[in-house]
Tab-separated table of C-alpha atoms in Angstrom:
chain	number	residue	atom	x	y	z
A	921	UNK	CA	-49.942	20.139	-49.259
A	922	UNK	CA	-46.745	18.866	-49.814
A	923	UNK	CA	-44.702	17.197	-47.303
A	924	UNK	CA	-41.189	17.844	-47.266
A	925	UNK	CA	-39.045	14.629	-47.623
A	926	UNK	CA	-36.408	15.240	-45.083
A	927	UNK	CA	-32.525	14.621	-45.379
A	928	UNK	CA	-30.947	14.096	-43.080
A	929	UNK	CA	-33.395	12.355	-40.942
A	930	UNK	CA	-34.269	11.343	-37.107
A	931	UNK	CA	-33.314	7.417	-36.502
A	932	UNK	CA	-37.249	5.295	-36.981
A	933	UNK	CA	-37.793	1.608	-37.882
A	934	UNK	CA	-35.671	0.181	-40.323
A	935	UNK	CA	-38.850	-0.566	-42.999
A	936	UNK	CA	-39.923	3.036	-42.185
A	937	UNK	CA	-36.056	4.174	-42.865
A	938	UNK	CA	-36.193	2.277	-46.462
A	939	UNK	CA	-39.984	3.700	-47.393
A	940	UNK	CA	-38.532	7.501	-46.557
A	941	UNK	CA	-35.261	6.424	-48.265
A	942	UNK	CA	-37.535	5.737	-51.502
A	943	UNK	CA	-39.327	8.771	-51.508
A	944	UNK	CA	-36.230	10.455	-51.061
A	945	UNK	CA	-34.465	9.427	-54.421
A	946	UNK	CA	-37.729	9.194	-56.177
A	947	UNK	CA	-37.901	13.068	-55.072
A	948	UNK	CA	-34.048	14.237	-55.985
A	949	UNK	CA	-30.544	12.450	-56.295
A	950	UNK	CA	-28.789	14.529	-53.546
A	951	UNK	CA	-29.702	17.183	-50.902
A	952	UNK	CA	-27.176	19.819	-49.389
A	953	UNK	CA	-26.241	19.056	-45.888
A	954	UNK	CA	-24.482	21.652	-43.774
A	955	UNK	CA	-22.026	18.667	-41.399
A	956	UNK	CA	-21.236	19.586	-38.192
A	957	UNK	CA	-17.709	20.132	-39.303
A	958	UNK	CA	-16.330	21.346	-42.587
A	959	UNK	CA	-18.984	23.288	-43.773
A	960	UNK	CA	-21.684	22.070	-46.659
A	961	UNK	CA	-21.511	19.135	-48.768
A	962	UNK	CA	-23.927	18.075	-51.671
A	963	UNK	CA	-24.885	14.259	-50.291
A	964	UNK	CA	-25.637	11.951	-53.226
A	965	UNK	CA	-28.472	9.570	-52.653
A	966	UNK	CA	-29.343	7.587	-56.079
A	967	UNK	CA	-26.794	4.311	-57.007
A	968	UNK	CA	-26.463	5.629	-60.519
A	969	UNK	CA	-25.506	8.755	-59.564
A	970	UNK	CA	-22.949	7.886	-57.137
A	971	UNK	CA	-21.686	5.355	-59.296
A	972	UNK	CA	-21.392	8.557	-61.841
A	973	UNK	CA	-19.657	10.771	-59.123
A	974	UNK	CA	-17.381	8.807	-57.747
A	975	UNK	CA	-15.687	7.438	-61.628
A	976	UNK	CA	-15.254	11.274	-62.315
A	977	UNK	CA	-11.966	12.533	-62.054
A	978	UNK	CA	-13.302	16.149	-61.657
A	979	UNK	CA	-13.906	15.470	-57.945
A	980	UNK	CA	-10.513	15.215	-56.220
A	981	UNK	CA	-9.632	15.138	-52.455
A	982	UNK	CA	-6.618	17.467	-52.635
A	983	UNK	CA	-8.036	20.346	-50.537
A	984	UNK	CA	-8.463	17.938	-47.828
A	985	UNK	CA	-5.237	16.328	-47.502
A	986	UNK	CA	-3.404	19.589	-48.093
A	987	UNK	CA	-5.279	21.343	-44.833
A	988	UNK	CA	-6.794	23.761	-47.549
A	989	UNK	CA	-9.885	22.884	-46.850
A	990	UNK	CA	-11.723	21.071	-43.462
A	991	UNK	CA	-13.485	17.659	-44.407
A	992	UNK	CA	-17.205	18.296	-44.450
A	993	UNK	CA	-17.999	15.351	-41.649
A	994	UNK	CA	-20.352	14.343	-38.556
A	995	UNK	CA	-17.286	14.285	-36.670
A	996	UNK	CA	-14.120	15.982	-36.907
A	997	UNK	CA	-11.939	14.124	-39.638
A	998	UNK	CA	-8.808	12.141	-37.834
A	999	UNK	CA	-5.622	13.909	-39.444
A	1000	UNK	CA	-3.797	11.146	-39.804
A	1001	UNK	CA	-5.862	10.101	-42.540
A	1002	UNK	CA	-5.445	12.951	-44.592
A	1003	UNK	CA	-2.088	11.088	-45.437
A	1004	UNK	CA	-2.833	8.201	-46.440
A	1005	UNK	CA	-3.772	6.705	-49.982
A	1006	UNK	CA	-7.259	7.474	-49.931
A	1007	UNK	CA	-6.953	11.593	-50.095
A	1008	UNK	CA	-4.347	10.737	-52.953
A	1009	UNK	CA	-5.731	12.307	-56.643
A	1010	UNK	CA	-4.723	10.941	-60.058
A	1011	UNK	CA	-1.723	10.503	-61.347
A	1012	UNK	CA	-0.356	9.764	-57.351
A	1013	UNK	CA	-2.886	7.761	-56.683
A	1014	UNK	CA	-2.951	5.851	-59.639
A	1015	UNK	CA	1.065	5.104	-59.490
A	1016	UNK	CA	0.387	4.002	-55.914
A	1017	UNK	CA	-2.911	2.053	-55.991
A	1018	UNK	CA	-1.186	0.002	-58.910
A	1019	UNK	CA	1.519	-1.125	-56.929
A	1020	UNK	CA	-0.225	-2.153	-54.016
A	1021	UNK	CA	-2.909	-4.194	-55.949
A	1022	UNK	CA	0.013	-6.043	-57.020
A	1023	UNK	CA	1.178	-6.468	-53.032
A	1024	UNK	CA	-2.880	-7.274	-52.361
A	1025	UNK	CA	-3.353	-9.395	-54.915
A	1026	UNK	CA	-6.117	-12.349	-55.117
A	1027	UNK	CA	-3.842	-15.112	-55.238
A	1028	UNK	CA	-2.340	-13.718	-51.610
A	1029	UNK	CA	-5.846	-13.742	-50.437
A	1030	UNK	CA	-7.109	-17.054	-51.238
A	1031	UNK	CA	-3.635	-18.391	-50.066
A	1032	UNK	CA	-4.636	-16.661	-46.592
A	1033	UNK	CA	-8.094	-17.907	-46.345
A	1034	UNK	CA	-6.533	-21.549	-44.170
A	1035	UNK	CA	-5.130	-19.471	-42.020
A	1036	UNK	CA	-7.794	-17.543	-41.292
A	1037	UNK	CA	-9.795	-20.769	-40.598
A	1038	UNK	CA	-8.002	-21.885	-38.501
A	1039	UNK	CA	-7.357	-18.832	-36.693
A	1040	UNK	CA	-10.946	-18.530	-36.044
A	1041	UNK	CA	-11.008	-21.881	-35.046
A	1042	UNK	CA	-8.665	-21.220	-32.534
A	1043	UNK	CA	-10.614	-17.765	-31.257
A	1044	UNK	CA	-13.938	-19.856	-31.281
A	1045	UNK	CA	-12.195	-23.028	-29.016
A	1046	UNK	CA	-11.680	-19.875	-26.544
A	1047	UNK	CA	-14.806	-19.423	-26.227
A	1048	UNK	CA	-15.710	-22.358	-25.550
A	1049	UNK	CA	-13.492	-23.589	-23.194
A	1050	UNK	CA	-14.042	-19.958	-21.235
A	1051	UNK	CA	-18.254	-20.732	-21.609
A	1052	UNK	CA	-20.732	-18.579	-20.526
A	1053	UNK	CA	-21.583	-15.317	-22.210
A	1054	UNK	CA	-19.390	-13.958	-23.828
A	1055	UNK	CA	-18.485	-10.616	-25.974
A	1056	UNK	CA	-18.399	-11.678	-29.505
A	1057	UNK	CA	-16.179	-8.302	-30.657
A	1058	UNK	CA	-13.547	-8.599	-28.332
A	1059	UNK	CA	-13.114	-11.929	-28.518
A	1060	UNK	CA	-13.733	-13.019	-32.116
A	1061	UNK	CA	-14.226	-10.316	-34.361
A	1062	UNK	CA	-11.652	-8.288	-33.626
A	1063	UNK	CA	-8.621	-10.316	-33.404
A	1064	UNK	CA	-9.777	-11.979	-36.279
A	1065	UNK	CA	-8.616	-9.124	-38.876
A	1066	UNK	CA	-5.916	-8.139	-35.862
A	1067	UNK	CA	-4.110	-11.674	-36.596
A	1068	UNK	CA	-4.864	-11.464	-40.825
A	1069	UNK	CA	-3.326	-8.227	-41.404
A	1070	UNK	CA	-0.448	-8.704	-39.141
A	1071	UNK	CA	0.372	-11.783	-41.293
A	1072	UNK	CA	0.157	-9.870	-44.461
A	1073	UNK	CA	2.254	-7.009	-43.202
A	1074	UNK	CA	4.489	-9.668	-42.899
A	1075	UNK	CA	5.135	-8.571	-38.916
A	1076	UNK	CA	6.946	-11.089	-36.653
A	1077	UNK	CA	5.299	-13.421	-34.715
A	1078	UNK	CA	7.480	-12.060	-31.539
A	1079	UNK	CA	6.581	-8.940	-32.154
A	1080	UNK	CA	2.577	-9.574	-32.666
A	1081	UNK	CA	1.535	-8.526	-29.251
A	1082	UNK	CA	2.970	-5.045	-29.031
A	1083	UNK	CA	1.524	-4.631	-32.847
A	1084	UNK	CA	-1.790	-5.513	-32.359
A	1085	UNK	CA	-1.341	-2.953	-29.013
A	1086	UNK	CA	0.008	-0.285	-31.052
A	1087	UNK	CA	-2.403	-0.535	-34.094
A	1088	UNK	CA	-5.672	-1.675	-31.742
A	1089	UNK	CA	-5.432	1.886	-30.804
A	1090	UNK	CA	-6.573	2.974	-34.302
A	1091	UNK	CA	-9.531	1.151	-33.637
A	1092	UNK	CA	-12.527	3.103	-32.109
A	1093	UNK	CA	-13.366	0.385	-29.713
A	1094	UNK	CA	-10.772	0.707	-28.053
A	1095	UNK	CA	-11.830	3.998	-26.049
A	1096	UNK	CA	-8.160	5.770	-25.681
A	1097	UNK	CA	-7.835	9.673	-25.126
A	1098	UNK	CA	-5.809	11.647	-27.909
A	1099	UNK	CA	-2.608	11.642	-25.897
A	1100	UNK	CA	-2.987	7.906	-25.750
A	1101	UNK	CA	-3.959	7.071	-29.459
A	1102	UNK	CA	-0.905	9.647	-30.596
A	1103	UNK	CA	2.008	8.197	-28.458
A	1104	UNK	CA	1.063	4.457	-29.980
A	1105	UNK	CA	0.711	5.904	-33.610
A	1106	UNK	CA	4.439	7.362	-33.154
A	1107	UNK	CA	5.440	4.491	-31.635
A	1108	UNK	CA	3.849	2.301	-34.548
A	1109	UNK	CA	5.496	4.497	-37.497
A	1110	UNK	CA	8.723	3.714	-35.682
A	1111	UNK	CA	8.165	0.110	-35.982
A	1112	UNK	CA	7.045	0.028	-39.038
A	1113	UNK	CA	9.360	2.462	-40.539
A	1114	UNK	CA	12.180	0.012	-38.824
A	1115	UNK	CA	10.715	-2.871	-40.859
A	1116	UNK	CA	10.499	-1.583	-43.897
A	1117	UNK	CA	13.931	-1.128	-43.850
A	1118	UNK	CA	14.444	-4.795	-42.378
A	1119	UNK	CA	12.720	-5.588	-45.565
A	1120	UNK	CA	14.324	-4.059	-48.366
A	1121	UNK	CA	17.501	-5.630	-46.972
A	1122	UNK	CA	15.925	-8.791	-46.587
A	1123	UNK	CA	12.817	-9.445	-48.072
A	1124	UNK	CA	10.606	-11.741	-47.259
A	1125	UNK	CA	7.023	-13.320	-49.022
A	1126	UNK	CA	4.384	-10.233	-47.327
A	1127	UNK	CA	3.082	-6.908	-47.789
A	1128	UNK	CA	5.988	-4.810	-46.752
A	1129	UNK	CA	8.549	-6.764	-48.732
A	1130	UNK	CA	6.325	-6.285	-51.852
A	1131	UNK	CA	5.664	-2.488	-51.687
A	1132	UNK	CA	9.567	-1.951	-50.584
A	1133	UNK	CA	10.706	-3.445	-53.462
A	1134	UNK	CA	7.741	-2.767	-55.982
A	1135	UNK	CA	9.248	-1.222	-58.862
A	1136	UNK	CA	6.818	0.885	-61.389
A	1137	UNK	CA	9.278	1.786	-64.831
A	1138	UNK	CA	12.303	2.701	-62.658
A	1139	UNK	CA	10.722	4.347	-59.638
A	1140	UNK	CA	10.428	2.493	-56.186
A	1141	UNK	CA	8.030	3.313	-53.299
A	1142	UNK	CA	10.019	5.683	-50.674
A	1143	UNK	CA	9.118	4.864	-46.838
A	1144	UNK	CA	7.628	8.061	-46.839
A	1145	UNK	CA	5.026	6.311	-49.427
A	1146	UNK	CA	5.045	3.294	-47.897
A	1147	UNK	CA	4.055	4.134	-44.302
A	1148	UNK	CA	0.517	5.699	-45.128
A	1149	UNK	CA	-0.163	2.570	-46.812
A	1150	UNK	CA	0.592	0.685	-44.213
A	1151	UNK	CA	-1.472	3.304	-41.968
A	1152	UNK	CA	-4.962	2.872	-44.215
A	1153	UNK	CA	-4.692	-0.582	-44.248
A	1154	UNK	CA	-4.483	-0.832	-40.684
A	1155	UNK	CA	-6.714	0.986	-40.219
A	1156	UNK	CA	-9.104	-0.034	-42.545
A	1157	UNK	CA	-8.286	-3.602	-42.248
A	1158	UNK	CA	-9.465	-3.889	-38.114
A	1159	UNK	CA	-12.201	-1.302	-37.615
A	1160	UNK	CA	-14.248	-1.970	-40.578
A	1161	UNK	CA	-13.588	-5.684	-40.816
A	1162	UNK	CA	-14.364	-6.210	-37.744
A	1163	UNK	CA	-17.836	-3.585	-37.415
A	1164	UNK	CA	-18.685	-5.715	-40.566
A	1165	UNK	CA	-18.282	-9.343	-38.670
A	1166	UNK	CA	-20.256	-8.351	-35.862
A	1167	UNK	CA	-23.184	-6.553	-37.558
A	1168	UNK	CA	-22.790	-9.789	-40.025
A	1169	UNK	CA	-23.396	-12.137	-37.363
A	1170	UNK	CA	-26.027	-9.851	-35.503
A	1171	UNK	CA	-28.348	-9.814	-39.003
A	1172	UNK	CA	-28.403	-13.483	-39.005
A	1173	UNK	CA	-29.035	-14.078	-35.005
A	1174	UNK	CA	-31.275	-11.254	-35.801
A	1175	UNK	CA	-33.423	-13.055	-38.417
A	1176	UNK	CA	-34.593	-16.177	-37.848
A	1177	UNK	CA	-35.291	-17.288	-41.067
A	1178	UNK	CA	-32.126	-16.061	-42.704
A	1179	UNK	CA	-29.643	-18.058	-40.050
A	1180	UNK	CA	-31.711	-20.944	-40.613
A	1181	UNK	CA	-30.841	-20.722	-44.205
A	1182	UNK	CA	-27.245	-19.978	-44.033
A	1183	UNK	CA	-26.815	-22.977	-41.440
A	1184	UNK	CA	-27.923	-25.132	-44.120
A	1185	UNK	CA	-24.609	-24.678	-46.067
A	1186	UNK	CA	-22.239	-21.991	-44.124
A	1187	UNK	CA	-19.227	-22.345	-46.558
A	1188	UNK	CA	-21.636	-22.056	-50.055
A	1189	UNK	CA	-23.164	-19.197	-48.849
A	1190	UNK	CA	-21.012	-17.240	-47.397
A	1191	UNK	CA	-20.641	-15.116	-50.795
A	1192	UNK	CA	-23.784	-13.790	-51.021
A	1193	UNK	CA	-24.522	-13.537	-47.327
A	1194	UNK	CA	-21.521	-11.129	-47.060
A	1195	UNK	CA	-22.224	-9.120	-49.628
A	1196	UNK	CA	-25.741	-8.753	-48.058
A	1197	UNK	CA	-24.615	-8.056	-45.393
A	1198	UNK	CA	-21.909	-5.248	-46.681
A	1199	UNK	CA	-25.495	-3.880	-48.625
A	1200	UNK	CA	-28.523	-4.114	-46.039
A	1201	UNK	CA	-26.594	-5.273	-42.478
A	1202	UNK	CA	-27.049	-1.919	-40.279
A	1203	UNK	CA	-30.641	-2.573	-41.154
A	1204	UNK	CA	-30.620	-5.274	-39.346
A	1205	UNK	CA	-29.093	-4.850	-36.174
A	1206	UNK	CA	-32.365	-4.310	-34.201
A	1207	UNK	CA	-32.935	-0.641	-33.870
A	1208	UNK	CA	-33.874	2.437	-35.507
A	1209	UNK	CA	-32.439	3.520	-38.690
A	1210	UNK	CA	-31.245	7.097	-39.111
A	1211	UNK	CA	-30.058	8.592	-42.366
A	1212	UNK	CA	-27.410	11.453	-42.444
A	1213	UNK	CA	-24.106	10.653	-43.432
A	1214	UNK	CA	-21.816	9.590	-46.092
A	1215	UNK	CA	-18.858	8.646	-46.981
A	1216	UNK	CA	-15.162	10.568	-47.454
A	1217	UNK	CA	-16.251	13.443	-49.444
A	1218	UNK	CA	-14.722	15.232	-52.366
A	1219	UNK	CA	-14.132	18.363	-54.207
A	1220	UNK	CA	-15.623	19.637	-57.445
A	1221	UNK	CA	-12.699	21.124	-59.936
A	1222	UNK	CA	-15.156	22.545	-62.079
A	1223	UNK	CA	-19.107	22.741	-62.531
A	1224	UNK	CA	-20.145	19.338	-62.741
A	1225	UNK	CA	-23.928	17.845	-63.476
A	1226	UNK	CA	-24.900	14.674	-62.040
A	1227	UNK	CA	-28.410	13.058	-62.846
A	1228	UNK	CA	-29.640	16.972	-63.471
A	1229	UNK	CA	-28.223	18.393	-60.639
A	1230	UNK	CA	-25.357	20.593	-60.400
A	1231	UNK	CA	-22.289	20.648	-58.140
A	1232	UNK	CA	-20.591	24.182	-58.692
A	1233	UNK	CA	-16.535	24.271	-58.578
A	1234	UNK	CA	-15.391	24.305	-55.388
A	1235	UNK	CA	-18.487	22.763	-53.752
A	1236	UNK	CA	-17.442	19.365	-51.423
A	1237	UNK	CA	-19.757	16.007	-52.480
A	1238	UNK	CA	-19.978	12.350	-51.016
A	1239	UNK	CA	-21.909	9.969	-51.143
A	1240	UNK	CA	-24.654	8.207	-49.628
A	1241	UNK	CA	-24.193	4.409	-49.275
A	1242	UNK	CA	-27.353	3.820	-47.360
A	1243	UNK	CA	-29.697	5.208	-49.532
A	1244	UNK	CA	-27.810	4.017	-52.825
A	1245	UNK	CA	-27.728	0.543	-51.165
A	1246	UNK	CA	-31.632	0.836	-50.928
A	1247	UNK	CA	-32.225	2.388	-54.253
A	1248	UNK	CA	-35.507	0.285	-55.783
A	1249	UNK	CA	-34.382	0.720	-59.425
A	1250	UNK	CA	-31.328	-1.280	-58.602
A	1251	UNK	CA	-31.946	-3.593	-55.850
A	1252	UNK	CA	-35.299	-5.544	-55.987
A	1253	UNK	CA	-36.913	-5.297	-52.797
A	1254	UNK	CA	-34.246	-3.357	-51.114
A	1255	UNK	CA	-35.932	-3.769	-47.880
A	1256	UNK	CA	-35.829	-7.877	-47.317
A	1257	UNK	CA	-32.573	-9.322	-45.965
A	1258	UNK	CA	-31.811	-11.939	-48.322
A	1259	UNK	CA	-28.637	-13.774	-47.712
A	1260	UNK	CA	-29.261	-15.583	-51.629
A	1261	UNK	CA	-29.198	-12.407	-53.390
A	1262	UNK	CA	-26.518	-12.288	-56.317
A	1263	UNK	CA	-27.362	-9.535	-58.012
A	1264	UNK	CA	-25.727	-7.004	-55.468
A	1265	UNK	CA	-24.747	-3.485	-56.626
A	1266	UNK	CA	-24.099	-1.793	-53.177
A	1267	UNK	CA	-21.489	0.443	-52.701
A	1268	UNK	CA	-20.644	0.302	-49.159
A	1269	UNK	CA	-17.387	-0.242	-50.385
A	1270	UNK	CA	-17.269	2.523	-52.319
A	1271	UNK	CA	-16.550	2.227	-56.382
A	1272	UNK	CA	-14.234	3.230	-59.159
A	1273	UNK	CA	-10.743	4.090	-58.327
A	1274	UNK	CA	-11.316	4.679	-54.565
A	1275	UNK	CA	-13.075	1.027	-54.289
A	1276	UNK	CA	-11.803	0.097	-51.053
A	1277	UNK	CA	-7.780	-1.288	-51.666
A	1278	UNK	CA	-8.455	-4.133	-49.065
A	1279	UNK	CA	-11.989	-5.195	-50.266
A	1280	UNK	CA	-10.828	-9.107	-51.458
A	1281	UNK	CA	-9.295	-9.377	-47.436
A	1282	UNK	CA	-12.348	-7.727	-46.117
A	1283	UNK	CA	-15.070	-10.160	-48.490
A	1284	UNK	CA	-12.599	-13.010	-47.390
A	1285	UNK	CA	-12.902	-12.243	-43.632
A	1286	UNK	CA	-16.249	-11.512	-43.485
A	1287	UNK	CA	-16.954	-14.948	-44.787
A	1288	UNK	CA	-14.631	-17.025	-43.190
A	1289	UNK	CA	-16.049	-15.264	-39.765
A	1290	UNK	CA	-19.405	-15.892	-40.289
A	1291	UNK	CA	-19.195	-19.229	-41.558
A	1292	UNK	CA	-16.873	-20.987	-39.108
A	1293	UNK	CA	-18.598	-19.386	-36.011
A	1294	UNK	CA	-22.031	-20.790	-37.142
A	1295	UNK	CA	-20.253	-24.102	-38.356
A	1296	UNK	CA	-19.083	-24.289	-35.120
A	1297	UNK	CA	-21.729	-22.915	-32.766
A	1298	UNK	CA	-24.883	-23.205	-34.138
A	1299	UNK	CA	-27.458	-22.369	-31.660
A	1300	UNK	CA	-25.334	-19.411	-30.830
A	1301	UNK	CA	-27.770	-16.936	-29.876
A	1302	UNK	CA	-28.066	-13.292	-28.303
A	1303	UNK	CA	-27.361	-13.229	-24.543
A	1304	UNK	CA	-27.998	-9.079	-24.056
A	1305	UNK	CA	-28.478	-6.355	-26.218
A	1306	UNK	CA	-25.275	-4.441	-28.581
A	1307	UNK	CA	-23.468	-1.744	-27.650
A	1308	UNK	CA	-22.530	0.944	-30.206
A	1309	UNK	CA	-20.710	3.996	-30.177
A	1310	UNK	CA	-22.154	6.818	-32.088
A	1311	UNK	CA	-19.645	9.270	-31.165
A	1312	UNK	CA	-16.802	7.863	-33.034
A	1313	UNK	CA	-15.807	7.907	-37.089
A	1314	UNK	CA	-16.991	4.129	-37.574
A	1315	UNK	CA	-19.734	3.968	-35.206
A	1316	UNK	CA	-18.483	0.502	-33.815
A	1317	UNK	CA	-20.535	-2.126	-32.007
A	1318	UNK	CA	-18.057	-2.591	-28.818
A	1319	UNK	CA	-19.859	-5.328	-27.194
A	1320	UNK	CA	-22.213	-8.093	-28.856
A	1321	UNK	CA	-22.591	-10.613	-25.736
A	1322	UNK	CA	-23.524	-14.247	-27.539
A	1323	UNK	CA	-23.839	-17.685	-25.727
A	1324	UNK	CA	-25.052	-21.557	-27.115
């Protein structure tokens, strides 16, 4: 008798969660999933094949962002997302996601990475001087990105601490009710509509200046293309930064071997321990390991085969990072955590044109984080179990209490 090889599946130990995850792409590259909200969505579980999927311009997001169609998700898809960058299809998105790779570009990030060292430095000398156990999210790897992406927005340092109020509402550890989390958005499209406008007048050397005055043949960004930028990275630039810092920093106090390793040289191998991280972290953080979701679906334009199966027109697809981050006929030994590992395919970033727009910030975060606090404290070591929510988009540790 056969036994079925079950998608999605009930949370078990993580080596348990990798075995089923191997039988499970060794068995078919996606399984139909009927979400909680939104209806069915194919779920693609080999790397190939989401590799495939995703770099095909059949599968658009139009549906979603027009409100034709409800986003096939565990929970119900935040609206305000619908209008930013990411639910943008070819040739809008590609216009767009040029001209902000020029505003993000990699000499802007490395010119950052200082400041973010010492900004961390500064966060970690709080800690210290406060002592005792303290809450590693709140306090480190949250303002962290907070303090980054207000400097490449380019927003005033007097005007930093009703910012970081405003957009800390975005983030999902930050527990506000709808009426809460919709007065600061308005309130944070006024200010940032307001400084865009300070900015084409008078630009300055950040983000906002760029896209304001980023010229593509003779067109220039509009506010009204400007703001949802501004939204996504926001967005994107706290909540998943920082979930990624504190499950970074969990994996290592998490494996003894591994933190031993990294304390050895911090700075050298900070590369490949974040992109390990990025790939195998969640595995790591000390409990079971559930399988289920995916990431922002899309839409099939027309019948489409991938890796033998097909996705009829019409039919929603996304994709499965955890699995394809565990798939054996990329990854060797998918199951170890190994912080040396440089041949890293994951895709929890996702790929092709809708690779993440801030991924060179994120990578540069998630390094500088991990190595300075270990640099700086290290026999920091668990004082209490995490706390995650599991009933928001992001899933976000809220409280990782640490002391030395």
């Amino acid at each position: 008798m056969t036994i079925p090889i079950d998608f999605p599946f009930a949370p078990r130990p993580p080596a348990e969660a990798v075995e089923h995850l191997r039988r499970l792409m060794a068995d078919r590259p996606m399984t139909k999933v009927t979400m909680p909200y939104g209806g069915d969505v194919w779920i693609v579980h080999r790397n190939r094949a989401a590799r495939q999927m995703l770099s095909d311009r059949r599968f658009v997001r139009e549906p979603f962002r027009t409100g034709e169609r409800e986003v096939p998700f565990f929970v119900p898809f935040p609206d305000f997302l619908r209008t930013t960058l990411q639910f943008e299809d070819p040739p809008q998105h590609t216009r767009l996601r040029k001209l902000v790779q020029k505003a993000i570009s990699p000499r802007r990030v490395r010119d950052m990475r200082d400041s973010a060292a010492a900004f961390a430095n500064e966060l970690i000398d709080g800690m210290i001087a406060r002592g005792g156990v303290r809450n590693l999210v709140a306090e480190y790897a949250v303002p962290l990105p907070i303090e980054m992406l207000s400097s490449l927005l380019g927003v005033p340092s007097s005007d930093r601490e009703k910012f970081e109020r405003w957009s800390s509402s975005t983030l999902s550890v930050a527990g506000k009710s709808e009426q809460e989390i919709a007065a600061d958005m308005g309130e944070l499209a006024a200010y940032m509509t307001d400084l865009i406008a300070k900015r084409r007048a008078e630009p300055r050397d950040d983000l906002l200046s760029s896209l304001a005055h980023a010229h593509e043949r003779d067109e220039t960004l509009t506010d009204a293309e400007i703001l949802p930028i501004a939204f996504l990275l926001i967005v994107g630039g706290f909540d998943n930064t920082a979930n990624f810092l504190t499950t970074g920093v969990l994996s290592l106090l998490r494996s003894d071997e591994q933190r031993e390793l990294f304390l050895t040289d911090p700075d050298a191998l900070a590369p490949t321990a974040a992109e390990e991280v990025l790939r195998h972290g969640n595995f790591m953080m000390g409990g079971p390991v559930g399988g289920g979701g995916g990431l922002v679906p899309f839409v099939a334009t027309e019948d489409v085969i991938i890796d033998g199966q097909l996705i009829a027109a019409g039919e929603a697809v996304s994709m499965d990072s955890g699995a394809a981050n565990h798939d054996p006929d990329v990854v060797p030994d998918p199951g170890r955590f190994d912080i040396t590992r440089t041949d890293n395919p994951h895709l929890m970033l996702s790929y092709g044109m809708h690779h993440c727009l801030g991924a060179p910030l994120a990578r540069m975060e998630l390094q500088v984080g991990m190595a300075e606090i270990f640099k700086r404290l290290p026999q920091l070591r668990l004082a209490g179990e995490p706390v995650v929510r599991h009933d928001v988009l992001t899933q976000p540790m809220t409280d990782l209490p640490v002391t030395w």
